[in-house]
mmCIF file of C-alpha atoms in Angstrom:
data_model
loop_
_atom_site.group_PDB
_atom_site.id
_atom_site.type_symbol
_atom_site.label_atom_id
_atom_site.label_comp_id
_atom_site.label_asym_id
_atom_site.label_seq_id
_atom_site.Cartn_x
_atom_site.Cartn_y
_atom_site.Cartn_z
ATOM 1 C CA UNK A 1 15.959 7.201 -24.479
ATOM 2 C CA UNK A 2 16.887 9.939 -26.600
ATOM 3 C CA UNK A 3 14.409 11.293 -29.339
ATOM 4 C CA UNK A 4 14.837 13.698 -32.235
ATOM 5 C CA UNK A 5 12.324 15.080 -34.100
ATOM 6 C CA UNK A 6 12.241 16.182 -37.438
ATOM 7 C CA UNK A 7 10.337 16.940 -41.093
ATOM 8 C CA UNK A 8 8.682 20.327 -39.797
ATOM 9 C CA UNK A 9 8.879 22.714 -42.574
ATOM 10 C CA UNK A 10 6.350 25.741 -44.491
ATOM 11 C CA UNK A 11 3.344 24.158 -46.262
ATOM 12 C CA UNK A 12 0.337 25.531 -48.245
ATOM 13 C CA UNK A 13 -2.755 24.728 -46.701
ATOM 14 C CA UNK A 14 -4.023 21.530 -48.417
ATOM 15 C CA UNK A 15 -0.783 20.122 -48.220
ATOM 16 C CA UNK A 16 0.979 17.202 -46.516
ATOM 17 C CA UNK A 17 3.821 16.822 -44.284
ATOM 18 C CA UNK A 18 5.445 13.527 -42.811
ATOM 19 C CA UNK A 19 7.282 14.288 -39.192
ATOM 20 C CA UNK A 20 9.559 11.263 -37.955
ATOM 21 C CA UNK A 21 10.766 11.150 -34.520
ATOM 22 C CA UNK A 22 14.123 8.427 -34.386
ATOM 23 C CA UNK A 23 14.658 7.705 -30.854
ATOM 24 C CA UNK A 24 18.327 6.249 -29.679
ATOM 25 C CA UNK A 25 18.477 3.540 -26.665
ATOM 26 C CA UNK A 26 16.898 0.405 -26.127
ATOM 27 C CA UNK A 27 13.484 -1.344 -25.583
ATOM 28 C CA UNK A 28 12.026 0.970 -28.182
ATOM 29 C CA UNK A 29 8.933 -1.139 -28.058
ATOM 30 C CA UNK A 30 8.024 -0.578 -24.469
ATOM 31 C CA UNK A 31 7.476 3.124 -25.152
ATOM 32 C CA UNK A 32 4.246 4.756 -25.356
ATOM 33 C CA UNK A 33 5.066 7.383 -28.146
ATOM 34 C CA UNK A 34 2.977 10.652 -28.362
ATOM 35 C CA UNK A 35 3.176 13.404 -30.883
ATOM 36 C CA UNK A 36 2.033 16.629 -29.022
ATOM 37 C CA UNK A 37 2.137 20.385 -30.617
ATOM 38 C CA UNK A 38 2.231 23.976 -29.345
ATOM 39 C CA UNK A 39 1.399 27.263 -31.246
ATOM 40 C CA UNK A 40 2.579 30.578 -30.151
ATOM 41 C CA UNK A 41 0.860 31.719 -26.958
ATOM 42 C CA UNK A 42 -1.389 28.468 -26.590
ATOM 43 C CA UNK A 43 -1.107 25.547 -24.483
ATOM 44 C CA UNK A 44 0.982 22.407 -25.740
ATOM 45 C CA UNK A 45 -2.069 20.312 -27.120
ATOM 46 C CA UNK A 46 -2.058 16.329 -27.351
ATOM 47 C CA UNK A 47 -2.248 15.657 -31.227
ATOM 48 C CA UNK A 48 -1.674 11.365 -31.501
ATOM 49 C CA UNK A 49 -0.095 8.521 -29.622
ATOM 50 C CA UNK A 50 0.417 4.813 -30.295
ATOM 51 C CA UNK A 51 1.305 1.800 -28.000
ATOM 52 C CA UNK A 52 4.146 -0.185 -28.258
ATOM 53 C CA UNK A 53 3.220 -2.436 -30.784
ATOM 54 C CA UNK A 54 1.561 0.246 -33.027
ATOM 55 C CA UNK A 55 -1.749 -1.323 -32.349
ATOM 56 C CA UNK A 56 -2.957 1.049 -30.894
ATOM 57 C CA UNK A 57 -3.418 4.510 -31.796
ATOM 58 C CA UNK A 58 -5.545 7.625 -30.234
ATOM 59 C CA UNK A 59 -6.017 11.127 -31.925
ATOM 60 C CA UNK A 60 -6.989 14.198 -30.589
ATOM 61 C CA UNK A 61 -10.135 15.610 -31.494
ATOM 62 C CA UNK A 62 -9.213 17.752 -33.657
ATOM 63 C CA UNK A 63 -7.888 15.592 -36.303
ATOM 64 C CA UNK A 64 -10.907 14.082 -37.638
ATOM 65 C CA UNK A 65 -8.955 11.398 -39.956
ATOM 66 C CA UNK A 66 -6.132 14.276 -40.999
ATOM 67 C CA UNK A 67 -2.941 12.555 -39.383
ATOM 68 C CA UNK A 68 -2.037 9.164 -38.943
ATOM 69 C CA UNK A 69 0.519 8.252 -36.160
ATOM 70 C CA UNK A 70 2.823 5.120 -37.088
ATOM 71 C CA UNK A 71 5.837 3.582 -35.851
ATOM 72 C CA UNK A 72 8.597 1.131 -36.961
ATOM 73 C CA UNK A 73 9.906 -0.489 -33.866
ATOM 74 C CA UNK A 74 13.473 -2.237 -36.064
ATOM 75 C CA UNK A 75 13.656 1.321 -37.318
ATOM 76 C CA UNK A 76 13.409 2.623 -33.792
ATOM 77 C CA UNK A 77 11.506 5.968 -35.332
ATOM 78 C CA UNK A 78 7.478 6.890 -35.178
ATOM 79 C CA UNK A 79 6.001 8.750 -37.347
ATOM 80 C CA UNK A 80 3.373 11.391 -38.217
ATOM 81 C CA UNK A 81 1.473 11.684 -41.142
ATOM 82 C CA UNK A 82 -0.610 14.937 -41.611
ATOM 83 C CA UNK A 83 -2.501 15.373 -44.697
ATOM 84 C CA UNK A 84 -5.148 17.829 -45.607
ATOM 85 C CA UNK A 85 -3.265 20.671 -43.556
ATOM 86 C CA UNK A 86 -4.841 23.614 -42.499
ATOM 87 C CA UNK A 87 -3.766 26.709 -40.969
ATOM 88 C CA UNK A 88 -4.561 26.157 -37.289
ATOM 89 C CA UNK A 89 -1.803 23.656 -37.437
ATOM 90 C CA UNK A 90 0.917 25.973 -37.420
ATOM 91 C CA UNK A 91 2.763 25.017 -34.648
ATOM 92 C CA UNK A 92 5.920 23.479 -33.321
ATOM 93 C CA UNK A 93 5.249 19.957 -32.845
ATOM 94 C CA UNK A 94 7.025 17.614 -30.621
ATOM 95 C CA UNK A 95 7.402 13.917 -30.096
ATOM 96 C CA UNK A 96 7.709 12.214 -26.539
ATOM 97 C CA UNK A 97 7.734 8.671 -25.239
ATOM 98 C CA UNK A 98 6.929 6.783 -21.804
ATOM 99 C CA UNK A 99 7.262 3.301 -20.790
ATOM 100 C CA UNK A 100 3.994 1.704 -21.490
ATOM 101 C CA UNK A 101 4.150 0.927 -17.512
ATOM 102 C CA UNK A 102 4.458 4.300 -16.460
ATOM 103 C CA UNK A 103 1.597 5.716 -18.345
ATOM 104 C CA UNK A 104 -1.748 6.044 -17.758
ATOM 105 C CA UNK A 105 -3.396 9.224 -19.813
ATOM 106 C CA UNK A 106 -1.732 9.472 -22.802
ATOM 107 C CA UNK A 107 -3.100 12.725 -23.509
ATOM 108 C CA UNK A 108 -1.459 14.171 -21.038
ATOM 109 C CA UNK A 109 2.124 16.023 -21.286
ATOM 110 C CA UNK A 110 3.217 16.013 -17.653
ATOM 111 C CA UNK A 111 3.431 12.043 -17.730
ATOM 112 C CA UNK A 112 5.953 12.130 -20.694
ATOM 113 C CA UNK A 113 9.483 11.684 -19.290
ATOM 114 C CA UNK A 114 11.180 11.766 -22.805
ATOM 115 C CA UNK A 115 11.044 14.626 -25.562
ATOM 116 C CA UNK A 116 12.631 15.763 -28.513
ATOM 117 C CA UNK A 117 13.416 19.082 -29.310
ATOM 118 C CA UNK A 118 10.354 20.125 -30.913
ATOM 119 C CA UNK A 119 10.595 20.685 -35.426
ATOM 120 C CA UNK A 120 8.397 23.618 -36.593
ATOM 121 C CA UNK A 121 5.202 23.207 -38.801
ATOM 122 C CA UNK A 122 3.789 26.225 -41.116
ATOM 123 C CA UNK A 123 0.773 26.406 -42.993
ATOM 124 C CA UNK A 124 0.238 28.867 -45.390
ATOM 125 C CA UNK A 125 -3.321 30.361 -46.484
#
């Protein structure tokens, strides 16, 4: 599967940004899909993931109800919702996808075989 992220752009802090991620091939459903961000000099950092059905979801700490992770599996595309945007979350974020099968910490980057090619997020002061 190919994925392609996109929506990144400069923000005041405050503000809200929607990132998409369309993916191309097939069985979109069996994908774990994982939005995952890293800021200059710092580690890549797990920010949301859903299952395959979108009933399931999982944040990283440090949202605390900011983003909300979505997907629409005719659409073939997941989605990130950030609201309330601070700072800190300049970075470039980055979607990636695993079969469901294949994964078992969702947190973690190294079992993600599939990634797009990152879209950059600013936030203003």
């Amino acid at each position: 599967v190919q994925l392609q992220a996109s929506g990144g752009g400069l923000v005041q802090a405050g503000g809200s940004l929607r990132l998409s991620c369309a993916a191309s091939g097939r069985n979109f459903r069996n994908y774990v899909m994982g939005w995952f961000r890293q800021a200059p000099g710092k580690e890549r950092e797990f920010v949301a993931a859903i299952s395959g059905t979108g009933g399931t979801t999982h944040y990283g700490d440090f949202v605390k109800g900011r983003f909300t992770i979505s997907r629409d599996n005719a659409k073939n595309t997941v989605y990130l919702q950030m609201n309330s945007l601070k700072p800190e979350d300049t970075a470039v974020y980055d979607c990636a996808g695993q079969l469901d099968d294949l994964l078992s910490d969702y947190e973690n980057s190294d079992e993600y075989d599939y990634w797009g090619q990152g879209t950059l997020v600013t936030v203003s002061s």
